[in-house]
Short mmCIF file of C-alpha atoms in Angstrom, two decimals:
data_model
loop_
_atom_site.label_atom_id
_atom_site.label_comp_id
_atom_site.label_asym_id
_atom_site.label_seq_id
_atom_site.Cartn_x
_atom_site.Cartn_y
_atom_site.Cartn_z
CA MET A 19 -219.09 177.03 54.46
CA ALA A 20 -220.55 174.45 56.87
CA PRO A 21 -222.59 171.76 55.08
CA THR A 22 -226.36 172.01 55.48
CA ASP A 23 -228.88 169.19 55.62
CA GLU A 24 -229.65 169.58 51.92
CA THR A 25 -226.00 169.32 50.85
CA ALA A 26 -225.54 166.32 53.15
CA GLN A 27 -228.57 164.66 51.55
CA VAL A 28 -227.22 165.37 48.08
CA THR A 29 -223.86 163.89 49.00
CA GLN A 30 -225.54 160.76 50.38
CA ASP A 31 -227.65 160.41 47.22
CA THR A 32 -224.63 160.71 44.96
CA VAL A 33 -222.94 157.62 46.46
CA PRO A 34 -222.68 155.00 43.75
CA PRO A 35 -225.07 152.09 44.16
CA GLY A 36 -223.65 148.92 45.57
CA THR A 37 -221.11 150.63 47.85
CA THR A 38 -221.32 151.06 51.61
CA PRO A 39 -221.32 154.68 52.79
CA PRO A 40 -218.50 155.64 55.20
CA ALA A 41 -219.39 155.20 58.85
CA GLN A 42 -219.77 158.42 60.81
CA PRO A 43 -217.64 158.74 64.02
CA PRO A 44 -219.51 158.62 67.32
CA ALA A 45 -220.68 161.89 68.77
CA GLY A 46 -218.39 161.72 71.86
CA ALA A 47 -215.24 160.53 70.07
CA GLU A 48 -213.77 164.00 69.53
CA ALA A 49 -214.51 165.01 73.12
CA GLY A 50 -212.84 161.87 74.45
CA HIS A 51 -209.78 162.40 72.28
CA GLY A 52 -209.40 166.02 73.50
CA ALA A 53 -209.73 165.06 77.21
CA ARG A 54 -206.68 162.79 77.21
CA MET A 55 -203.57 163.88 79.27
CA PRO A 56 -201.02 165.82 77.22
CA ARG A 57 -197.79 163.99 76.54
CA TRP A 58 -195.63 166.75 78.07
CA LEU A 59 -197.46 166.80 81.42
CA PRO A 60 -195.85 163.64 82.96
CA ARG A 61 -192.39 164.83 81.97
CA ALA A 62 -193.09 168.29 83.43
CA MET A 63 -194.26 166.73 86.71
CA VAL A 64 -191.16 164.55 86.90
CA LEU A 65 -188.92 167.55 86.15
CA ALA A 66 -190.64 169.65 88.83
CA LEU A 67 -190.25 166.87 91.41
CA ALA A 68 -186.60 166.46 90.44
CA LEU A 69 -185.98 170.20 90.86
CA ILE A 70 -187.65 170.19 94.28
CA ALA A 71 -185.57 167.18 95.33
CA CYS A 72 -182.36 168.86 94.14
CA PHE A 73 -183.25 172.04 96.02
CA GLN A 74 -183.95 170.12 99.22
CA LEU A 75 -180.74 168.15 98.84
CA GLY A 76 -178.72 171.30 98.18
CA SER A 77 -180.28 173.08 101.17
CA TRP A 78 -179.53 170.12 103.43
CA ALA A 79 -175.94 169.89 102.18
CA PHE A 80 -175.44 173.66 102.64
CA HIS A 81 -176.64 173.53 106.25
CA GLN A 82 -174.42 170.52 106.93
CA LEU A 83 -171.37 172.20 105.38
CA THR A 84 -171.89 175.69 106.83
CA GLY A 85 -169.03 175.25 109.30
CA LEU A 86 -166.65 174.08 106.58
CA LEU A 87 -167.63 176.94 104.27
CA ILE A 88 -167.02 179.50 107.04
CA ASN A 89 -163.60 177.96 107.70
CA VAL A 90 -162.76 178.15 103.99
CA LEU A 91 -163.88 181.80 103.91
CA ILE A 92 -161.64 182.65 106.88
CA ALA A 93 -158.76 180.76 105.28
CA PHE A 94 -159.23 182.65 102.01
CA PHE A 95 -159.06 186.05 103.73
CA LEU A 96 -156.06 184.92 105.77
CA ALA A 97 -154.33 183.83 102.55
CA LEU A 98 -155.09 187.22 101.02
CA ALA A 99 -153.62 188.91 104.09
CA VAL A 100 -150.30 187.05 103.90
CA GLU A 101 -150.08 187.23 100.10
CA PRO A 102 -147.95 190.45 100.03
CA ALA A 103 -145.36 188.99 102.42
CA VAL A 104 -145.25 185.68 100.55
CA SER A 105 -144.92 187.40 97.18
CA TRP A 106 -142.15 189.65 98.54
CA MET A 107 -140.15 186.62 99.72
CA ALA A 108 -140.83 184.70 96.51
CA ALA A 109 -139.59 187.65 94.42
CA ARG A 110 -136.27 187.46 96.25
CA GLY A 111 -135.52 183.86 95.39
CA LEU A 112 -137.35 181.79 98.01
CA ARG A 113 -139.70 179.06 96.92
CA ARG A 114 -143.30 180.07 97.36
CA GLY A 115 -144.15 177.08 99.55
CA PHE A 116 -141.17 177.70 101.86
CA ALA A 117 -141.98 181.42 102.05
CA THR A 118 -145.56 180.60 103.03
CA PHE A 119 -144.26 178.19 105.67
CA LEU A 120 -142.02 180.88 107.17
CA VAL A 121 -144.88 183.40 107.33
CA PHE A 122 -147.26 180.95 109.00
CA LEU A 123 -144.53 179.78 111.38
CA SER A 124 -144.00 183.38 112.48
CA VAL A 125 -147.75 183.81 113.04
CA VAL A 126 -147.99 180.58 115.04
CA ILE A 127 -144.96 181.47 117.20
CA ALA A 128 -146.33 184.95 117.92
CA SER A 129 -149.77 183.55 118.79
CA ALA A 130 -148.30 180.84 121.01
CA GLY A 131 -146.13 183.38 122.81
CA PHE A 132 -149.11 185.65 123.42
CA VAL A 133 -151.24 182.78 124.77
CA THR A 134 -148.38 181.62 126.98
CA LEU A 135 -147.87 185.09 128.43
CA MET A 136 -151.58 185.54 129.06
CA GLY A 137 -151.80 182.09 130.65
CA SER A 138 -148.88 182.79 132.97
CA MET A 139 -150.40 186.13 133.98
CA LEU A 140 -153.79 184.59 134.71
CA ALA A 141 -152.21 181.70 136.57
CA GLY A 142 -150.17 184.11 138.70
CA GLN A 143 -153.24 186.20 139.48
CA ILE A 144 -155.23 183.10 140.45
CA VAL A 145 -152.43 181.89 142.74
CA ASP A 146 -152.24 185.31 144.39
CA MET A 147 -156.01 185.39 144.88
CA VAL A 148 -156.00 181.90 146.44
CA GLU A 149 -153.16 182.82 148.80
CA ASP A 150 -154.76 186.11 149.83
CA PHE A 151 -158.29 184.69 150.12
CA PRO A 152 -158.07 183.99 153.91
CA ASP A 153 -157.00 187.60 154.56
CA TYR A 154 -159.85 188.92 152.41
CA LEU A 155 -162.30 186.66 154.22
CA ASP A 156 -161.06 187.81 157.63
CA LYS A 157 -161.51 191.46 156.61
CA VAL A 158 -165.04 190.82 155.37
CA ILE A 159 -166.01 188.91 158.53
CA SER A 160 -164.59 191.61 160.80
CA TRP A 161 -166.49 194.29 158.89
CA ILE A 162 -169.73 192.31 159.20
CA ASN A 163 -169.19 191.78 162.93
CA GLN A 164 -168.51 195.44 163.56
CA THR A 165 -171.37 196.67 161.39
CA PHE A 166 -174.13 194.24 162.33
CA HIS A 167 -172.84 193.29 165.80
CA THR A 168 -172.56 189.61 164.96
CA ASP A 169 -170.15 186.97 166.21
CA LEU A 170 -168.96 185.15 163.08
CA SER A 171 -165.71 183.27 162.71
CA ARG A 172 -163.79 182.17 159.66
CA VAL A 173 -163.91 178.48 160.68
CA GLU A 174 -167.72 178.49 160.88
CA VAL A 175 -168.02 180.22 157.51
CA GLN A 176 -165.62 177.76 155.86
CA ASP A 177 -167.47 174.75 157.34
CA SER A 178 -170.81 176.09 156.17
CA LEU A 179 -169.43 176.66 152.69
CA VAL A 180 -167.83 173.21 152.45
CA HIS A 181 -170.94 171.35 153.64
CA SER A 182 -173.46 173.45 151.69
CA ASP A 183 -175.72 171.78 149.11
CA TRP A 184 -175.13 174.36 146.38
CA LEU A 185 -171.36 173.82 146.54
CA GLN A 186 -171.77 170.06 146.14
CA LYS A 187 -174.13 170.56 143.19
CA TYR A 188 -171.68 173.02 141.65
CA VAL A 189 -168.83 170.52 141.97
CA GLN A 190 -170.96 167.77 140.39
CA ASN A 191 -171.99 170.02 137.49
CA SER A 192 -168.41 171.14 136.99
CA ALA A 193 -167.22 167.51 136.91
CA SER A 194 -169.87 166.63 134.32
CA GLY A 195 -169.00 169.72 132.26
CA VAL A 196 -165.31 168.87 132.01
CA LEU A 197 -166.03 166.52 129.10
CA ASP A 198 -168.00 169.22 127.28
CA VAL A 199 -165.20 171.73 127.74
CA SER A 200 -162.65 169.19 126.53
CA ALA A 201 -164.78 168.44 123.45
CA GLN A 202 -165.08 172.15 122.69
CA VAL A 203 -161.33 172.64 123.04
CA LEU A 204 -160.61 169.72 120.72
CA GLY A 205 -163.18 171.02 118.24
CA GLY A 206 -161.61 174.47 118.33
CA LEU A 207 -158.14 173.04 117.72
CA PHE A 208 -159.42 170.98 114.79
CA GLN A 209 -161.14 174.05 113.34
CA LEU A 210 -157.95 176.08 113.72
CA LEU A 211 -155.93 173.36 112.03
CA THR A 212 -158.43 173.26 109.15
CA ILE A 213 -158.22 177.03 108.67
CA LEU A 214 -154.41 177.00 108.71
CA LEU A 215 -154.28 174.11 106.24
CA PHE A 216 -156.64 175.74 103.74
CA SER A 217 -155.01 179.15 104.06
CA PHE A 218 -151.56 177.58 103.55
CA TYR A 219 -152.66 175.95 100.30
CA PHE A 220 -154.44 179.12 99.14
CA ALA A 221 -151.30 181.20 99.74
CA ALA A 222 -148.74 178.67 98.49
CA ASP A 223 -150.69 177.74 95.36
CA GLY A 224 -152.04 181.22 94.65
CA PRO A 225 -150.70 181.48 91.07
CA ARG A 226 -151.89 177.96 90.25
CA LEU A 227 -155.32 178.75 91.70
CA ARG A 228 -155.57 181.91 89.61
CA ARG A 229 -154.57 180.04 86.46
CA ALA A 230 -157.16 177.33 87.14
CA LEU A 231 -159.83 179.99 87.67
CA CYS A 232 -158.91 181.95 84.54
CA SER A 233 -158.78 178.79 82.39
CA VAL A 234 -162.59 178.46 82.53
CA LEU A 235 -163.24 182.12 81.66
CA PRO A 236 -163.04 184.01 78.36
CA PRO A 237 -160.08 186.39 77.93
CA ALA A 238 -162.22 189.49 78.55
CA LYS A 239 -163.33 188.16 81.94
CA GLN A 240 -159.88 186.96 82.97
CA ALA A 241 -158.54 190.52 83.25
CA GLU A 242 -161.50 191.50 85.44
CA VAL A 243 -161.00 188.53 87.77
CA LEU A 244 -157.27 189.22 88.13
CA ARG A 245 -157.96 192.90 88.82
CA ALA A 246 -160.50 192.01 91.52
CA TRP A 247 -158.03 189.55 93.04
CA GLU A 248 -155.30 192.20 93.14
CA ILE A 249 -157.63 194.74 94.79
CA ALA A 250 -158.66 192.16 97.39
CA VAL A 251 -155.02 191.35 98.18
CA ASP A 252 -154.08 195.03 98.51
CA LYS A 253 -157.01 195.92 100.76
CA THR A 254 -156.88 192.84 102.98
CA GLY A 255 -153.10 192.93 103.37
CA GLY A 256 -153.14 196.68 103.94
CA TYR A 257 -155.82 196.31 106.60
CA LEU A 258 -153.87 193.61 108.44
CA TYR A 259 -150.50 195.39 108.32
CA SER A 260 -151.91 198.79 109.27
CA ARG A 261 -153.73 197.22 112.21
CA GLY A 262 -150.58 195.40 113.23
CA LEU A 263 -148.59 198.63 113.17
CA MET A 264 -151.22 200.45 115.24
CA ALA A 265 -151.27 197.51 117.68
CA LEU A 266 -147.49 197.82 118.07
CA ILE A 267 -147.69 201.57 118.74
CA SER A 268 -150.58 201.13 121.17
CA GLY A 269 -148.78 198.35 123.02
CA ILE A 270 -145.61 200.42 123.43
CA ALA A 271 -147.55 203.45 124.70
CA HIS A 272 -149.53 201.43 127.25
CA TYR A 273 -146.41 199.52 128.32
CA ILE A 274 -144.67 202.80 129.19
CA LEU A 275 -147.68 203.91 131.25
CA LEU A 276 -148.01 200.60 133.13
CA GLN A 277 -144.27 200.48 133.75
CA VAL A 278 -144.28 204.01 135.18
CA LEU A 279 -147.19 203.10 137.47
CA ASP A 280 -145.37 199.89 138.47
CA VAL A 281 -148.36 197.71 137.53
CA PRO A 282 -147.47 194.00 137.46
CA TYR A 283 -147.42 192.08 134.18
CA ALA A 284 -146.95 195.27 132.17
CA PRO A 285 -145.60 193.54 128.98
CA VAL A 286 -148.48 191.08 128.82
CA LEU A 287 -151.08 193.77 129.46
CA ALA A 288 -149.52 195.99 126.79
CA VAL A 289 -149.70 193.18 124.22
CA TRP A 290 -153.29 192.50 125.27
CA VAL A 291 -154.31 196.14 124.81
CA GLY A 292 -152.58 196.42 121.44
CA LEU A 293 -154.09 193.28 119.89
CA VAL A 294 -157.59 193.42 121.33
CA SER A 295 -158.11 197.13 120.67
CA GLN A 296 -157.11 196.79 117.01
CA PHE A 297 -158.44 193.41 115.89
CA ILE A 298 -161.80 193.41 117.68
CA PRO A 299 -163.90 196.12 116.02
CA THR A 300 -166.12 198.63 117.83
CA ILE A 301 -165.87 197.25 121.39
CA GLY A 302 -162.23 196.16 121.32
CA THR A 303 -161.01 199.35 122.99
CA TYR A 304 -163.26 198.89 126.01
CA LEU A 305 -162.43 195.21 126.36
CA ALA A 306 -158.73 195.98 126.06
CA GLY A 307 -158.75 198.72 128.70
CA ALA A 308 -160.82 196.79 131.27
CA LEU A 309 -158.12 194.26 132.17
CA PRO A 310 -155.29 196.78 132.83
CA MET A 311 -157.70 198.87 134.91
CA LEU A 312 -158.61 195.83 137.00
CA ILE A 313 -154.98 194.87 137.61
CA ALA A 314 -154.07 198.48 138.40
CA PHE A 315 -157.00 198.69 140.84
CA THR A 316 -155.49 195.83 142.86
CA VAL A 317 -152.34 197.95 143.28
CA ASP A 318 -153.96 201.34 143.88
CA PRO A 319 -157.46 202.61 142.98
CA TRP A 320 -155.95 205.88 141.73
CA TYR A 321 -153.83 203.91 139.25
CA ALA A 322 -156.99 202.52 137.69
CA LEU A 323 -158.26 206.08 137.19
CA TRP A 324 -154.98 207.08 135.52
CA VAL A 325 -155.20 204.05 133.22
CA LEU A 326 -158.78 204.98 132.28
CA ILE A 327 -157.81 208.56 131.47
CA PHE A 328 -154.84 207.40 129.38
CA VAL A 329 -156.97 204.89 127.45
CA VAL A 330 -159.57 207.55 126.58
CA VAL A 331 -156.97 210.16 125.56
CA TYR A 332 -154.96 207.69 123.49
CA GLN A 333 -158.12 206.46 121.75
CA GLN A 334 -158.89 210.01 120.61
CA PHE A 335 -155.31 210.45 119.41
CA GLU A 336 -155.52 207.19 117.49
CA ASN A 337 -158.89 207.97 115.91
CA TYR A 338 -158.10 211.50 114.74
CA VAL A 339 -154.33 211.51 114.17
CA LEU A 340 -152.79 208.06 113.86
CA GLN A 341 -155.43 205.98 112.12
CA PRO A 342 -156.21 208.39 109.22
CA LYS A 343 -152.53 208.53 108.27
CA LEU A 344 -151.90 204.79 108.45
CA THR A 345 -155.11 203.65 106.75
CA ALA A 346 -155.43 206.42 104.15
CA LYS A 347 -154.20 204.16 101.34
CA SER A 348 -155.15 200.72 102.65
CA VAL A 349 -158.73 200.84 103.95
CA ASP A 350 -159.98 204.37 103.40
CA ILE A 351 -163.65 203.90 104.32
CA HIS A 352 -165.97 206.16 106.25
CA PRO A 353 -166.30 205.35 110.00
CA ALA A 354 -170.08 205.04 109.66
CA VAL A 355 -169.65 202.55 106.80
CA ALA A 356 -167.11 200.60 108.85
CA PHE A 357 -169.45 200.49 111.84
CA GLY A 358 -172.39 199.38 109.71
CA SER A 359 -170.30 196.71 107.99
CA VAL A 360 -169.20 195.33 111.37
CA ILE A 361 -172.82 195.12 112.54
CA ALA A 362 -173.89 193.44 109.29
CA GLY A 363 -170.98 190.99 109.41
CA THR A 364 -171.77 190.11 113.02
CA ALA A 365 -175.42 189.49 112.14
CA LEU A 366 -174.46 187.22 109.24
CA LEU A 367 -171.43 185.28 110.50
CA GLY A 368 -170.97 186.27 114.15
CA ALA A 369 -167.45 187.04 115.35
CA VAL A 370 -165.98 185.86 112.04
CA GLY A 371 -168.11 188.34 110.12
CA ALA A 372 -167.03 191.15 112.44
CA LEU A 373 -163.37 190.39 111.71
CA ILE A 374 -163.62 190.17 107.92
CA ALA A 375 -166.33 192.80 107.42
CA ILE A 376 -164.01 195.83 107.12
CA PRO A 377 -161.54 194.35 104.58
CA ALA A 378 -164.45 192.89 102.58
CA VAL A 379 -166.24 196.25 102.42
CA ALA A 380 -162.96 198.04 101.59
CA THR A 381 -162.37 195.57 98.73
CA LEU A 382 -165.90 196.08 97.41
CA GLN A 383 -165.59 199.85 97.65
CA ALA A 384 -162.29 199.85 95.78
CA PHE A 385 -163.64 197.50 93.13
CA LEU A 386 -166.72 199.65 92.54
CA GLY A 387 -164.61 202.80 92.53
CA ALA A 388 -162.52 201.38 89.72
CA TYR A 389 -165.54 200.82 87.45
CA VAL A 390 -168.11 203.44 88.47
CA LYS A 391 -167.93 206.49 86.22
CA ARG A 392 -167.65 209.78 88.09
CA TYR A 393 -168.40 213.33 86.92
CA ASP A 394 -167.24 216.79 87.92
CA VAL A 395 -169.39 218.29 90.67
CA THR A 396 -171.01 221.66 90.11
CA ASP A 397 -169.93 224.70 92.13
CA ASP A 398 -173.41 225.20 93.58
CA PRO A 399 -173.17 226.46 97.21
CA ARG A 400 -175.63 223.77 98.27
CA VAL A 401 -172.99 221.14 97.52
CA HIS A 402 -170.83 222.61 100.30
CA GLY A 403 -173.72 222.73 102.75
CA HIS A 404 -174.66 226.40 102.25
CA ARG A 405 -178.33 227.16 101.77
CA ARG A 406 -179.71 230.04 99.77
CA GLN A 407 -180.69 233.19 101.65
CA VAL A 408 -184.44 232.91 101.78
CA GLY A 409 -185.00 234.51 105.18
CA ALA A 410 -185.68 238.12 104.03
CA PRO A 411 -188.51 237.44 101.55
CA LEU A 412 -190.09 234.99 103.95
CA LEU A 413 -189.96 237.57 106.76
CA ALA A 414 -191.54 240.19 104.48
CA ARG A 415 -194.39 237.81 103.65
CA VAL A 416 -195.01 237.13 107.33
CA ARG A 417 -195.16 240.86 108.06
CA ARG A 418 -197.62 241.47 105.22
CA ALA A 419 -199.77 238.61 106.43
CA LEU A 420 -199.84 240.02 109.96
CA ARG A 421 -200.69 243.54 108.78
CA GLY A 422 -203.47 242.42 106.51
CA PRO A 423 -204.19 243.48 102.94
CA ASN A 424 -206.89 246.10 103.84
CA ARG A 425 -205.00 247.90 106.60
CA PRO A 426 -204.66 251.68 105.94
CA GLY A 427 -201.19 252.67 104.94
CA ALA A 428 -200.19 249.12 104.07
CA PRO A 429 -197.99 248.95 100.99
CA PRO A 430 -199.46 247.20 98.01
CA GLU A 431 -198.58 243.53 97.67
CA SER A 432 -196.03 242.81 95.11
CA SER A 433 -195.59 239.47 93.41
CA GLY A 434 -192.06 240.17 92.33
CA ALA A 435 -193.06 241.30 88.83
CA GLU A 436 -193.33 244.88 87.57
CA PRO A 437 -196.82 246.40 87.68
CA LYS A 438 -198.69 246.52 84.45
CA ARG A 439 -198.64 249.84 82.69
CA GLY A 440 -201.60 251.46 81.12
CA GLY A 441 -202.56 251.18 77.51
CA ARG A 442 -200.87 252.97 74.74
CA ARG A 443 -201.08 256.67 74.62
#
């Protein structure tokens, strides 16, 4: 009970004489003591500021290292792709590092040969265009003179082109852009070297990397990580090898066609069609067929039409016959899922995302399929796309509605149940 004035007076009276009564605290002392800053508040403010600073620092570092992280991601998928070949060589007595070196040397030699062949073809085409340019110009000038009744000459046209302002500006801009192109080429070579270096170490030190990763995980998680790694290797390697085999078949088929039509640079164009159509998703077929059509058009316009027809027919054969058989066990994903994954990968990582989207989605699908529990599907006809026959009752209801309930001779409406019988007899 709270003390009243009377009890306070009694307490004050009972103080022994000669002693000083205890001093009462000021009225605002308790309020001042409660208004002080809590001890945890400065530490909480410092911790919040430290977290914000760490987040800003991490965000800045992530944006600065985005290029390196993308290169490491490409290198990791490339190491997964060559893992089956490296493991096959290592199982037959070769050292893993030397086996990895042989695989990458083969890839580099094949890539260098392809670039060399393409460069020689383009250089030959450019030389032919430069040599034939005066003849083309004469034909164009003669057509203009005959059509518009003008009197142009090739010398006047060449002089006007050489002394024109736009040509001089174009030459100046091209000269200033040479340094930019050189810097981009050097940057691309350095990026390629970085990817090859990381992928070589990932492939050569794959067992050591797996042991280092499993050493920081409990035994129950180690089996899951190794299983996911094995699925990723199977799907990525299967995707690469199946695409390589389809590129080889496509190149041979197009080489036979171009050789029959006597189109120049048939081997290079066949290699171009095979690689571009298989390793550039979605639009690779159209990009691959455009160059052979253009070269064939320079020989004969009807040859370009034959090339177009062959490309379309072969694409249908590949989509419906060849590809399902070769990719049934490696990357068995629905075409709509593959198309959506390519679009998503392009939106996230550009061309790199488009290349690694399909093996990444195939790996994820296989990993989920290994752990998602599945049940037996019922034999309901709706599962197979067959709907129940509801047309007859619906038609009968429409007829009854059109006739009306009070029309003479109309049958009584039935609700599907038996009519009620009378009472008991």
